[in-house]
PDB file of C-alpha atoms and ligand atoms in Angstrom:
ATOM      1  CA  UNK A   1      11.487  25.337  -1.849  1.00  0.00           C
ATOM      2  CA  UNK A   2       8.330  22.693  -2.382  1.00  0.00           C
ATOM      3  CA  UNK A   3       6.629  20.983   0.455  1.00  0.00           C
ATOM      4  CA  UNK A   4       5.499  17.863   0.691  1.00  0.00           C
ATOM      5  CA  UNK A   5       3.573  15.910   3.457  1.00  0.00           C
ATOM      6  CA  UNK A   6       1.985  13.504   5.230  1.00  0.00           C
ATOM      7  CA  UNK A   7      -1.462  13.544   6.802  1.00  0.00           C
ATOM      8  CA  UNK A   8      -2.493  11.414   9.228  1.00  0.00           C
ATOM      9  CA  UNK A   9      -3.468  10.875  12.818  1.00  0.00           C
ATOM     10  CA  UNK A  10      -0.969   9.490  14.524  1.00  0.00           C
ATOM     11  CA  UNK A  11       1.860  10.239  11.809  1.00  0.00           C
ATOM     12  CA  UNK A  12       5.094   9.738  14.968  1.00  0.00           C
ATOM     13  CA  UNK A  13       6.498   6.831  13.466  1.00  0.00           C
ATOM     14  CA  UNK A  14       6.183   7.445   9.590  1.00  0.00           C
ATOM     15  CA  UNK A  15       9.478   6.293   7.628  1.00  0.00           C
ATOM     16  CA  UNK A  16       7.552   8.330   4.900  1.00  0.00           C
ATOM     17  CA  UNK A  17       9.819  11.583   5.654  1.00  0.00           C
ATOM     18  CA  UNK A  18      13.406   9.863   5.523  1.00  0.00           C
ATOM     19  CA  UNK A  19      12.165   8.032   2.557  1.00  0.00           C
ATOM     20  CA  UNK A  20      11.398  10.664   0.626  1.00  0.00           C
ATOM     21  CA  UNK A  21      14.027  13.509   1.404  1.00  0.00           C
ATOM     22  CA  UNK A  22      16.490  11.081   0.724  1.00  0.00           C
ATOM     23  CA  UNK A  23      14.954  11.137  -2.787  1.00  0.00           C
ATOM     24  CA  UNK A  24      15.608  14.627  -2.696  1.00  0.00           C
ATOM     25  CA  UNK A  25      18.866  14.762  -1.301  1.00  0.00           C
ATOM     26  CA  UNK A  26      20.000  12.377  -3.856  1.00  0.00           C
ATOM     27  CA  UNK A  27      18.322  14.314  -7.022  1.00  0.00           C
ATOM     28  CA  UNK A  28      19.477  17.781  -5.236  1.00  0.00           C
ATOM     29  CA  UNK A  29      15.731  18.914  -4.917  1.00  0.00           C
ATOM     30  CA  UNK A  30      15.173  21.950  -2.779  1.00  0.00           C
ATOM     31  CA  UNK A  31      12.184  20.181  -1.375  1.00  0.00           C
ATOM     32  CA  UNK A  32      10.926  18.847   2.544  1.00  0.00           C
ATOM     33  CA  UNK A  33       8.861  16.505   3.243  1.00  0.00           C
ATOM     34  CA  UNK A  34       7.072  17.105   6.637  1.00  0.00           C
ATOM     35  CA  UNK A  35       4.309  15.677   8.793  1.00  0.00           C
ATOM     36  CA  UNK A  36       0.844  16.667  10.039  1.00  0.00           C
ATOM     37  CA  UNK A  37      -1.678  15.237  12.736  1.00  0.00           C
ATOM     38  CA  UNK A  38      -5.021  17.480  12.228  1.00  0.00           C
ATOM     39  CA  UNK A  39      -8.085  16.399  14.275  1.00  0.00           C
ATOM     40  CA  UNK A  40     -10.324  13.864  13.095  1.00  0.00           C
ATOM     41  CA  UNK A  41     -12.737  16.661  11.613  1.00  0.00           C
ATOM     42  CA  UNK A  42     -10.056  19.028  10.367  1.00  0.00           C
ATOM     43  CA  UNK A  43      -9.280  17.643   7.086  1.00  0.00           C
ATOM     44  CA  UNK A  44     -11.218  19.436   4.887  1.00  0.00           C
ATOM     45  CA  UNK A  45      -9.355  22.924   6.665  1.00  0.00           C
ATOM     46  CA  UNK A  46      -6.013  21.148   6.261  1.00  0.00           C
ATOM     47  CA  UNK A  47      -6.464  20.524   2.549  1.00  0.00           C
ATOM     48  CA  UNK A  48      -7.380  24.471   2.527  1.00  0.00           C
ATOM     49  CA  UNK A  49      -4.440  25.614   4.221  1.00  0.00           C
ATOM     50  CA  UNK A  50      -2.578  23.341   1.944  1.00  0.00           C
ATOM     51  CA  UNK A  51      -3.833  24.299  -1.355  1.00  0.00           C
ATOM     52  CA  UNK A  52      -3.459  28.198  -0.290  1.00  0.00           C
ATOM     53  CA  UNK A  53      -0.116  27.729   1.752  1.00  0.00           C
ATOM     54  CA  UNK A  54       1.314  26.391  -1.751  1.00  0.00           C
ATOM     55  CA  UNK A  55       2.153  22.973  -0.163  1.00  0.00           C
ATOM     56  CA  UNK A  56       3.182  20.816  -3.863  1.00  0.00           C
ATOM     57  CA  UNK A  57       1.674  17.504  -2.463  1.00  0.00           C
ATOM     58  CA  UNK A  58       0.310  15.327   0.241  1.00  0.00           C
ATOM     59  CA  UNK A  59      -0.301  12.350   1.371  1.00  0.00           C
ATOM     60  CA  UNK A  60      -2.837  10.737   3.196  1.00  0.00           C
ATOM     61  CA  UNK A  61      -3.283   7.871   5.612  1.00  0.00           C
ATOM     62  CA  UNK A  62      -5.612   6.622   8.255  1.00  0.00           C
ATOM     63  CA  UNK A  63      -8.052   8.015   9.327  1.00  0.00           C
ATOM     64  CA  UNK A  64      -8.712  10.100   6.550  1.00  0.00           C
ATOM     65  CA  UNK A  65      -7.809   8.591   3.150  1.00  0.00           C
ATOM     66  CA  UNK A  66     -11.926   7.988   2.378  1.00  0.00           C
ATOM     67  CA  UNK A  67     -12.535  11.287   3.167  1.00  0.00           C
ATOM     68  CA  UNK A  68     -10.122  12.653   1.265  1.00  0.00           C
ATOM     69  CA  UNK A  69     -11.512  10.925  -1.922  1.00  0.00           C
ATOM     70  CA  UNK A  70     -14.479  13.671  -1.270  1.00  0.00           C
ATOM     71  CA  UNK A  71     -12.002  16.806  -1.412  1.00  0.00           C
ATOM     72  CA  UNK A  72     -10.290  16.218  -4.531  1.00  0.00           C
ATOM     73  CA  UNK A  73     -10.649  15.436  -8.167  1.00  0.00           C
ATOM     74  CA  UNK A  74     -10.256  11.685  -7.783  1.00  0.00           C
ATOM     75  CA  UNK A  75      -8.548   9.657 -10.899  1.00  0.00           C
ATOM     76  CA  UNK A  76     -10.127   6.295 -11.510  1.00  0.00           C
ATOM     77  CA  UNK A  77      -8.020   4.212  -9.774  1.00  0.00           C
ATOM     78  CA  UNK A  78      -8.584   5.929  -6.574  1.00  0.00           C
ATOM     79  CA  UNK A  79     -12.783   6.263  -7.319  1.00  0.00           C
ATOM     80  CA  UNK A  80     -13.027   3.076  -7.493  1.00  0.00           C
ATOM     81  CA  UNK A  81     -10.862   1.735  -4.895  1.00  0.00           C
ATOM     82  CA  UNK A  82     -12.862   4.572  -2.508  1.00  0.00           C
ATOM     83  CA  UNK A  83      -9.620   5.837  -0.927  1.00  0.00           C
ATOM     84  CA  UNK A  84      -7.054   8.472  -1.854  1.00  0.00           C
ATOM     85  CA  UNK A  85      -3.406   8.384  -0.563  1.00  0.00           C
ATOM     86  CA  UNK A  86      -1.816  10.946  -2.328  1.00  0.00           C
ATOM     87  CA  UNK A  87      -2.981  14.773  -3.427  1.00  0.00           C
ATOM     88  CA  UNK A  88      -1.239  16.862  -6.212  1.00  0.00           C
ATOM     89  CA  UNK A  89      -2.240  20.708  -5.761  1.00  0.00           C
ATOM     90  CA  UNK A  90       0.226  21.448  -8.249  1.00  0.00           C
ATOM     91  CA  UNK A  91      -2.347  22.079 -10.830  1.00  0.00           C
ATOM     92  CA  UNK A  92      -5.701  24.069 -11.349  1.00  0.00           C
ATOM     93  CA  UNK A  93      -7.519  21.327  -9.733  1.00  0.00           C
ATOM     94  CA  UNK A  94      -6.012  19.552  -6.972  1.00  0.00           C
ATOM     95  CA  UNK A  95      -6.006  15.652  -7.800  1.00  0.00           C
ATOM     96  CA  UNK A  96      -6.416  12.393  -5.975  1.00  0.00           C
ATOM     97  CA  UNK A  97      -4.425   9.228  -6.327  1.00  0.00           C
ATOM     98  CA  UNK A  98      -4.444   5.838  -4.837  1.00  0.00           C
ATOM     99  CA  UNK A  99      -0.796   4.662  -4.967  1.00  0.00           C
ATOM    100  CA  UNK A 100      -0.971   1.976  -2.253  1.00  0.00           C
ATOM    101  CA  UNK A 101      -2.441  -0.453  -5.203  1.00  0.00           C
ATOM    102  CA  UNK A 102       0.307   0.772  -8.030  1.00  0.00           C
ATOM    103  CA  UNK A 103       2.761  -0.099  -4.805  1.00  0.00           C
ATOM    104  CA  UNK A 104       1.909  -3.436  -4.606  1.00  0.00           C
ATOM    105  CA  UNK A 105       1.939  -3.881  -8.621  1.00  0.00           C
ATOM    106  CA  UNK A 106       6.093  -2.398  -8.869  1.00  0.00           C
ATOM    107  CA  UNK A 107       6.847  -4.265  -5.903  1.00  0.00           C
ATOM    108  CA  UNK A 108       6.037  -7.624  -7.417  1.00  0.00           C
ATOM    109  CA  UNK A 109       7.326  -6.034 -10.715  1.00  0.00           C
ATOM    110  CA  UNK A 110      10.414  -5.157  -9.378  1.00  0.00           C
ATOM    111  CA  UNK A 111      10.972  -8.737  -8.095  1.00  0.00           C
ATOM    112  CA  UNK A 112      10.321 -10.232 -11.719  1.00  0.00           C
ATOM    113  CA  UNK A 113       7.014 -11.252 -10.812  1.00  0.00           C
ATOM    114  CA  UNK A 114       4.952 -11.931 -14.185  1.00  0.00           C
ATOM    115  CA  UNK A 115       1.774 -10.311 -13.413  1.00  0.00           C
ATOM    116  CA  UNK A 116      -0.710 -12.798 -15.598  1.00  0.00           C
ATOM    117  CA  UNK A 117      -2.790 -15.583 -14.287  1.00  0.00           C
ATOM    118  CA  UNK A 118      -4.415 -15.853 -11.168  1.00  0.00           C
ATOM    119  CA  UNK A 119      -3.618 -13.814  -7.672  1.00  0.00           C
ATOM    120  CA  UNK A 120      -5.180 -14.860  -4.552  1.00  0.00           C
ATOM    121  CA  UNK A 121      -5.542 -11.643  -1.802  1.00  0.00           C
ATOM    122  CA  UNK A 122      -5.975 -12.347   1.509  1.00  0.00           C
ATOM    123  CA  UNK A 123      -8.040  -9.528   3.263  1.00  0.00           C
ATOM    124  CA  UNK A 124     -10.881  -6.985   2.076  1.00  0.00           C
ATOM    125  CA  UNK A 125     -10.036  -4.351   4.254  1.00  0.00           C
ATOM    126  CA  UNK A 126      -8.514  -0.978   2.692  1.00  0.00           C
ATOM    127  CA  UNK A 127      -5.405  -2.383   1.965  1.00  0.00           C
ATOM    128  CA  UNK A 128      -7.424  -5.405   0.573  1.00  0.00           C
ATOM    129  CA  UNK A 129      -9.106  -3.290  -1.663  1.00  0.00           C
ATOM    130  CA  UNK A 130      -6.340  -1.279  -2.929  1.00  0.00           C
ATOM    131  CA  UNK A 131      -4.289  -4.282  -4.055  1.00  0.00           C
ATOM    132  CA  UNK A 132      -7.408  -6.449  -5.590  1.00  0.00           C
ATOM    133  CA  UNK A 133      -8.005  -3.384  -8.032  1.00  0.00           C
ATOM    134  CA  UNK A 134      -4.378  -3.034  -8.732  1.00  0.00           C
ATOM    135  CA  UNK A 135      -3.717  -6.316  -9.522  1.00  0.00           C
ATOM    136  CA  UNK A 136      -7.135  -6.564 -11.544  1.00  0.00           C
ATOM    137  CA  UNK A 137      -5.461  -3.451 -13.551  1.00  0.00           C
ATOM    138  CA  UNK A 138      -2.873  -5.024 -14.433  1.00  0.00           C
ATOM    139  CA  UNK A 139      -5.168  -7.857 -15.913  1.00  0.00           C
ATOM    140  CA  UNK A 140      -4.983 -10.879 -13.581  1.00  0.00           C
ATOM    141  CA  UNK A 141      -7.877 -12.921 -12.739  1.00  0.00           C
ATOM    142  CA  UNK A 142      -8.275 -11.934  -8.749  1.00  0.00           C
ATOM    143  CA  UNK A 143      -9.778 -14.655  -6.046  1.00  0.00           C
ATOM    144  CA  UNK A 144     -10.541 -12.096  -2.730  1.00  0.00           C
ATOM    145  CA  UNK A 145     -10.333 -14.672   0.646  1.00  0.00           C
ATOM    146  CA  UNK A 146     -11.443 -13.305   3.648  1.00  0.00           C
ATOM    147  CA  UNK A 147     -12.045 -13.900   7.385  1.00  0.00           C
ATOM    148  CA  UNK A 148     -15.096 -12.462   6.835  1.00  0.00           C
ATOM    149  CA  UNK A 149     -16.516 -14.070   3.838  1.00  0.00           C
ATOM    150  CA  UNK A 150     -19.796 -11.332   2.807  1.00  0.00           C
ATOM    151  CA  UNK A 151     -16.509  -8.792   2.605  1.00  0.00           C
ATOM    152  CA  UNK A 152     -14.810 -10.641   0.119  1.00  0.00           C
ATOM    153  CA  UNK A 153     -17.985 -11.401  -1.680  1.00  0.00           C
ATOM    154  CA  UNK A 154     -18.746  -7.790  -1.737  1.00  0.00           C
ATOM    155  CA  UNK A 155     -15.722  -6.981  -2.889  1.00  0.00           C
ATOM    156  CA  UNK A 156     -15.262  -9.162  -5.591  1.00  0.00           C
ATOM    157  CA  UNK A 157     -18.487  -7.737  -7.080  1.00  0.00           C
ATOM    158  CA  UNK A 158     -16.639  -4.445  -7.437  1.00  0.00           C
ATOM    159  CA  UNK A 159     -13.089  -6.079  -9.379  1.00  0.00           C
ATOM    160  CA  UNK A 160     -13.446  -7.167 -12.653  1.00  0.00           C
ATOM    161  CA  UNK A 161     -12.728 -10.938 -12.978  1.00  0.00           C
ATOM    162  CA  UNK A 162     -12.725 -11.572  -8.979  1.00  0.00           C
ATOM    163  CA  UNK A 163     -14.086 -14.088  -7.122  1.00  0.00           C
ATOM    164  CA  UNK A 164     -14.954 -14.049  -3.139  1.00  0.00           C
ATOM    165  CA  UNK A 165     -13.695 -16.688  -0.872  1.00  0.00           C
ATOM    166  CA  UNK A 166     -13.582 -17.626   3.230  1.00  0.00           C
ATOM    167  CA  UNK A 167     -10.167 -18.421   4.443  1.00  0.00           C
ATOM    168  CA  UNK A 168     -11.260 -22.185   4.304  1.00  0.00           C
ATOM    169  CA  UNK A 169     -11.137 -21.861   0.700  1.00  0.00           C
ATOM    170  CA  UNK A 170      -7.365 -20.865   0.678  1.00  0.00           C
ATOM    171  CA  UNK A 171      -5.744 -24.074  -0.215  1.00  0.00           C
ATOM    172  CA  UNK A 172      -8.127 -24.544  -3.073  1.00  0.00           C
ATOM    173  CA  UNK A 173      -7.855 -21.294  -4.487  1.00  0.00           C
ATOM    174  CA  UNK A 174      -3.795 -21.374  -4.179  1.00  0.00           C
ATOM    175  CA  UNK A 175      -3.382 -24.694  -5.701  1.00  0.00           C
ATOM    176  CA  UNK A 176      -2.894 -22.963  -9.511  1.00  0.00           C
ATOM    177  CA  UNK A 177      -2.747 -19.095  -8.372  1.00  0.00           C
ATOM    178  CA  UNK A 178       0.530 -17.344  -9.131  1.00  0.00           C
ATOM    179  CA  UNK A 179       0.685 -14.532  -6.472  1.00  0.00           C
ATOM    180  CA  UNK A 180      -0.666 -13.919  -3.063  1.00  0.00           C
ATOM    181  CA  UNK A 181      -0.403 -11.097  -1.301  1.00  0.00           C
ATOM    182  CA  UNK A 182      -1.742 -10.820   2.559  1.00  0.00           C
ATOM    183  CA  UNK A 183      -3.337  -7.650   3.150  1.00  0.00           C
ATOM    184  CA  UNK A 184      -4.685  -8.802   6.687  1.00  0.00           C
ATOM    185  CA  UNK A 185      -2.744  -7.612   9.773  1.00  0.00           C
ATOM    186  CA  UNK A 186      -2.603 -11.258  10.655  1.00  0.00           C
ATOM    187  CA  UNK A 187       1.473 -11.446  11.530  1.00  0.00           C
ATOM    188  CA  UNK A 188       1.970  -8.134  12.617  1.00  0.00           C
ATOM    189  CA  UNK A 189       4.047  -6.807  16.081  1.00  0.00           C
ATOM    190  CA  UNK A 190       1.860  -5.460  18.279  1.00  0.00           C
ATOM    191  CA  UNK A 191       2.292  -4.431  21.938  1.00  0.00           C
ATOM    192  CA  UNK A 192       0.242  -7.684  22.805  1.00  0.00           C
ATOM    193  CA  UNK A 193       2.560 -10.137  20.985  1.00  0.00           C
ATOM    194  CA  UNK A 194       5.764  -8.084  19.608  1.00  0.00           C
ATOM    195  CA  UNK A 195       6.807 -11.611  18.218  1.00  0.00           C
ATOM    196  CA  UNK A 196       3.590 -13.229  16.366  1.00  0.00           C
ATOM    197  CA  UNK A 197       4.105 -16.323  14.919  1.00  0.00           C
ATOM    198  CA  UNK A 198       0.652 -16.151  13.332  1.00  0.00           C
ATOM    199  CA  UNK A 199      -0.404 -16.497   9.054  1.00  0.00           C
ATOM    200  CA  UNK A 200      -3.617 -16.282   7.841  1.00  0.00           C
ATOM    201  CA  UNK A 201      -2.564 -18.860   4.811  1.00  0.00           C
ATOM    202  CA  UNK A 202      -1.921 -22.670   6.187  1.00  0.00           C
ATOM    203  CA  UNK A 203       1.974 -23.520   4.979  1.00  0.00           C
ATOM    204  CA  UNK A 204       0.557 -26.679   3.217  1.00  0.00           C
ATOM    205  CA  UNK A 205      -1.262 -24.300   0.802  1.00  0.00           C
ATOM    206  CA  UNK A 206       2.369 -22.865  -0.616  1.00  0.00           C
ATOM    207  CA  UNK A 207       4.007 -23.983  -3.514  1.00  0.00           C
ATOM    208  CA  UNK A 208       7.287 -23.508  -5.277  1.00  0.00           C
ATOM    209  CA  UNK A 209       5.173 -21.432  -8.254  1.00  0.00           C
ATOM    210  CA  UNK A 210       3.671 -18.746  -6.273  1.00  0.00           C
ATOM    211  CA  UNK A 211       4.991 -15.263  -5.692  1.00  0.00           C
ATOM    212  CA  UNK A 212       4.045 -14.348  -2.292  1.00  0.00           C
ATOM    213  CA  UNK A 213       4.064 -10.301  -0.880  1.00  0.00           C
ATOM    214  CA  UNK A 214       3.138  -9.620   2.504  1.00  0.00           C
ATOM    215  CA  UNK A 215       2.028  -6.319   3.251  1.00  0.00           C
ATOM    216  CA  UNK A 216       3.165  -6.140   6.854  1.00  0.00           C
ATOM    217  CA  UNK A 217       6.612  -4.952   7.388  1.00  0.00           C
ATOM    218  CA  UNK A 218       6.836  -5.068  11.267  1.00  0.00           C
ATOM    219  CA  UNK A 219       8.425  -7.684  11.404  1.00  0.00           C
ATOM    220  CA  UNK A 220      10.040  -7.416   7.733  1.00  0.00           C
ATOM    221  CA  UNK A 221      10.347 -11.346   7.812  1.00  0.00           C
ATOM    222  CA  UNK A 222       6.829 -12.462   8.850  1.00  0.00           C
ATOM    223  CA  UNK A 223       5.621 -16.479   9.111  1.00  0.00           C
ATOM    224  CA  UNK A 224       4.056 -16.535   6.029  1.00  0.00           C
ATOM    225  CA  UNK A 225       6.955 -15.435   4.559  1.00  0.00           C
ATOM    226  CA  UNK A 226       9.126 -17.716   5.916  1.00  0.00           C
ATOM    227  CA  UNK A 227       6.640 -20.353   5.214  1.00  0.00           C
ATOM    228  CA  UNK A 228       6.840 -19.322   1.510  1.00  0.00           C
ATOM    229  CA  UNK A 229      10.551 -19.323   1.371  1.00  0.00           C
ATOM    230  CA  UNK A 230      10.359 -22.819   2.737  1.00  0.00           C
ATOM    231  CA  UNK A 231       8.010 -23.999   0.636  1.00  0.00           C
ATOM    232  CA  UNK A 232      10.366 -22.424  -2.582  1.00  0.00           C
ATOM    233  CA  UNK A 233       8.391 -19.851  -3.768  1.00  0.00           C
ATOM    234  CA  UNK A 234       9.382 -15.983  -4.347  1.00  0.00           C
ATOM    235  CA  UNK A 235       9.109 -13.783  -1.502  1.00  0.00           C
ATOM    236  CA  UNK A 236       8.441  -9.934  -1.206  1.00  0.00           C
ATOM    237  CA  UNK A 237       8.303  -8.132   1.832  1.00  0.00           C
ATOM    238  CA  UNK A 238       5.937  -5.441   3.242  1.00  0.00           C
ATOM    239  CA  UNK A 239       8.763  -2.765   2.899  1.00  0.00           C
ATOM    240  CA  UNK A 240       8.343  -3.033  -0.879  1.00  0.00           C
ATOM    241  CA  UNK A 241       5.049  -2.010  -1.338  1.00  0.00           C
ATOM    242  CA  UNK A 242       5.418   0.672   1.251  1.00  0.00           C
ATOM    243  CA  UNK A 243       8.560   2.062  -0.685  1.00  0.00           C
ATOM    244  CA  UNK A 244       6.755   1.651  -3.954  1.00  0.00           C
ATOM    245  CA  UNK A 245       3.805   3.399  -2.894  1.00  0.00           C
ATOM    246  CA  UNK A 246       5.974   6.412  -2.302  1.00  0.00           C
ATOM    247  CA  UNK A 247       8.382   5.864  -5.167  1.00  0.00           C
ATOM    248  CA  UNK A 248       4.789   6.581  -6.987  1.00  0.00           C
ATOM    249  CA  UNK A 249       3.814   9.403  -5.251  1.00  0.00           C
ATOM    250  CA  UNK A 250       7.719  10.926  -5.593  1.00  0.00           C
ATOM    251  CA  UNK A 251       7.298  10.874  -9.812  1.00  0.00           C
ATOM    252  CA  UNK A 252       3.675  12.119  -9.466  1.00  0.00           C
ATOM    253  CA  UNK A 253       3.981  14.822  -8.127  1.00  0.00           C
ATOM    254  CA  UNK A 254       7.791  15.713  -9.399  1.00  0.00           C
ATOM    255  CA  UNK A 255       7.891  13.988 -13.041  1.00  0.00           C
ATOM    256  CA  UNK A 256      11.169  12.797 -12.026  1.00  0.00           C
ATOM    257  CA  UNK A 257      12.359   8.917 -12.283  1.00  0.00           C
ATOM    258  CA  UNK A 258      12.393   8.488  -8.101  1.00  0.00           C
ATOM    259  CA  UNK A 259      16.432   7.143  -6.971  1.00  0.00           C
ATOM    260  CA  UNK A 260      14.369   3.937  -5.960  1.00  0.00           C
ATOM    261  CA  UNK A 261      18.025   2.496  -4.069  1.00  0.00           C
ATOM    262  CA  UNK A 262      18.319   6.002  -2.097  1.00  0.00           C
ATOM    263  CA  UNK A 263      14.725   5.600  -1.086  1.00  0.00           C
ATOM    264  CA  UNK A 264      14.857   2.168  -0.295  1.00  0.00           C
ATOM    265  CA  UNK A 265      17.805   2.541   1.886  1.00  0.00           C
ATOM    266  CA  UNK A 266      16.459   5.396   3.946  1.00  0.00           C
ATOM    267  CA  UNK A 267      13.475   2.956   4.346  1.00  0.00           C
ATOM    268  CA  UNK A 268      15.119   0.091   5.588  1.00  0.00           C
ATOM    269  CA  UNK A 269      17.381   1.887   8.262  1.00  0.00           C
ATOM    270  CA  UNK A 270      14.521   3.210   9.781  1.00  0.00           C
ATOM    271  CA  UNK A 271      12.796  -0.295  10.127  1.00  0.00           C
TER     272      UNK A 271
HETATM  273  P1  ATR B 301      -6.430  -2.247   6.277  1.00  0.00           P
HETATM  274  O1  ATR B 301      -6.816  -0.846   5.936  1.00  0.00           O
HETATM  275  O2  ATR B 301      -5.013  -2.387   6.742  1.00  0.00           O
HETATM  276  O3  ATR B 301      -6.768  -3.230   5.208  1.00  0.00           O
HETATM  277  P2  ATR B 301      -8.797  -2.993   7.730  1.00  0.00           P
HETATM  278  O4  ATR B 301      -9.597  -2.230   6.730  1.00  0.00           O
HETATM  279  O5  ATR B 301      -9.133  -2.861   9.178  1.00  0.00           O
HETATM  280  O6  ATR B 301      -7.261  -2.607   7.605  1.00  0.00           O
HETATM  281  O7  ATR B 301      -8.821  -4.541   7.311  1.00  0.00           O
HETATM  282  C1  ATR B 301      -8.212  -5.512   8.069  1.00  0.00           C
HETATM  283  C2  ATR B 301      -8.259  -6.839   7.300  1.00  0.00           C
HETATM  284  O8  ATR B 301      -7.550  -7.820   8.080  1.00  0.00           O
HETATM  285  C3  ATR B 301      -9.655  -7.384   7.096  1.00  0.00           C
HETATM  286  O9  ATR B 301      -9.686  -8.103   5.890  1.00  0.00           O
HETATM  287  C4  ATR B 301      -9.816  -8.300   8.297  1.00  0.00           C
HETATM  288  O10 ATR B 301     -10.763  -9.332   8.123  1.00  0.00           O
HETATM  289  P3  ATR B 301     -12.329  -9.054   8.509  1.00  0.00           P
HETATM  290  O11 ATR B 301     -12.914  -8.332   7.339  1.00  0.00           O
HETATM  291  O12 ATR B 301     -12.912 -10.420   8.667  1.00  0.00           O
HETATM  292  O13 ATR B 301     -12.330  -8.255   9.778  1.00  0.00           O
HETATM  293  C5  ATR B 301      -8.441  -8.898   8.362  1.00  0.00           C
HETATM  294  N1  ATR B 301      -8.102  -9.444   9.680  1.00  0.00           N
HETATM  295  C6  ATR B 301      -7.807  -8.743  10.788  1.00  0.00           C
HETATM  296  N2  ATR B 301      -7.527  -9.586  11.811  1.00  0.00           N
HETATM  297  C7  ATR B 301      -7.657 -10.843  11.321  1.00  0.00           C
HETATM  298  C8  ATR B 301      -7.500 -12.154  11.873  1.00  0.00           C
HETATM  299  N3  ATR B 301      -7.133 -12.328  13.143  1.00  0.00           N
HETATM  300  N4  ATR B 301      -7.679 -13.225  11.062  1.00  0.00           N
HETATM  301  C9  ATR B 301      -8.030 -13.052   9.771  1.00  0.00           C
HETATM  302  N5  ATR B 301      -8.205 -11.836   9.175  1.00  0.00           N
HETATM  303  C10 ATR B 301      -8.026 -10.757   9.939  1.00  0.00           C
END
């Protein structure tokens, strides 16, 4: 049997273990997929135990995704971006791998998105990060707006072909952009406000051309994305990128197409 994983502290409410043994219920893999909550300090030991407990692959989310970056053989997606989310030990060296940004590039992908011209991303956070260099992969030209503007300037130093924006600048650098995605937490449920009716992009900035992903999920219908849909443009929601992010992870470390439906049903029941 393999054994896969997520580490993480707190890992409770992952939807990362239904997604992914459905995958292998549906392929008929003799494979689990199983969470772990070491301590802050512990991850180096966990990797350890991993590597020598024959674990197949992990991965990784907060607090320890730049730290793991240090423990493994990074590729250069995941160097640059300064995070890794998933580890292959399958090999002689075990391997880091950022699939949060190749998440965000299939989800758009898989809505028919055309990933040329210009994409705006709101945020310079991790997620931020991850989805500028992913998008810059891909080769469009990437304007980085942020609440706070030195971030997005220092970011955009990093991505080839980026520019750095404040929020202020968002309905000038939407006007001819083709996708946005919000990487902010700005619309999320939170204990405070379980119902936020909050965007970080002002509705008069949307346009019938743009493709528009949110990377929240909770709620799966968030106010910027039902200010896109009003506005007529093509809407992805948070659940995408977080089932595409795994999909990747799935054929990494298996070198099997993933059963993308199976996945993404598994996902959404557990939303
Ligand atoms: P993640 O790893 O999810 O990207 P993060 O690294 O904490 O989380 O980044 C959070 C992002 O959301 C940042 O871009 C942050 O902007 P700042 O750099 O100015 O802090 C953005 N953000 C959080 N709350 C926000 C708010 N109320 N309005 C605008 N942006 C906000």
């Amino acid at each position: 049997m393999q054994v896969f994983g997520l580490v993480g502290n707190p890992v409770g409410h992952s939807l990362s273990p239904p997604m992914h043994e459905a995958a292998y219920t549906e392929l008929d893999l003799d494979a689990r997929y199983v969470t772990f909550e070491p301590a802050e300090g512990d991850l180096d030991r966990a990797f350890e135990g991993a590597d020598a407990l024959g674990i197949a692959g992990l991965n990784v989310t907060i607090p320890f995704k730049q730290r793991a970056l240090e423990l493994v053989e990074p590729d250069s997606l995941a160097s640059r971006i300064g995070a890794v989310n998933t580890v292959d030990f399958s090999g002689d060296t075990v391997t880091g791998h950022n699939t949060d940004a190749v998440g965000a590039v299939r989800a758009l992908e898989h809505h028919d998105v055309a990933l040329d011209g210009t994409a705006v991303v709101v945020g310079a956070g991790g997620a931020g990060r991850a989805v500028a260099f992913g998008l810059a992969d891909e080769g469009m030209g990437v304007r980085i707006a942020n609440r706070t503007e030195t971030k997005a300037h220092a970011l955009a130093e990093e991505v080839p072909d980026a520019t750095g924006h404040g929020l202020d600048a968002l309905p000038e650098v939407l006007a001819d952009a083709d996708v946005l995605v919000n990487c902010t937490s700005v619309g999320m449920a939170h204990d405070d406000d379980p119902e936020p009716d909050e965007t970080p992009v002002p509705s008069s900035a949307l346009h019938a051309d743009l493709a528009v992903l949110d990377a929240v999920y909770t709620p799966l219908e968030t106010r910027l994305l039902r200010d896109a849909a009003a506005a007529g443009a093509t809407t992805v929601d948070g659940a995408w990128m977080l089932l595409f992010q795994g999909v990747e992870a799935f054929e990494l470390w298996t070198g099997r197409n993933a059963p993308v439906d199976a996945m993404n049903a598994a996902l959404r029941s557990g939303l």
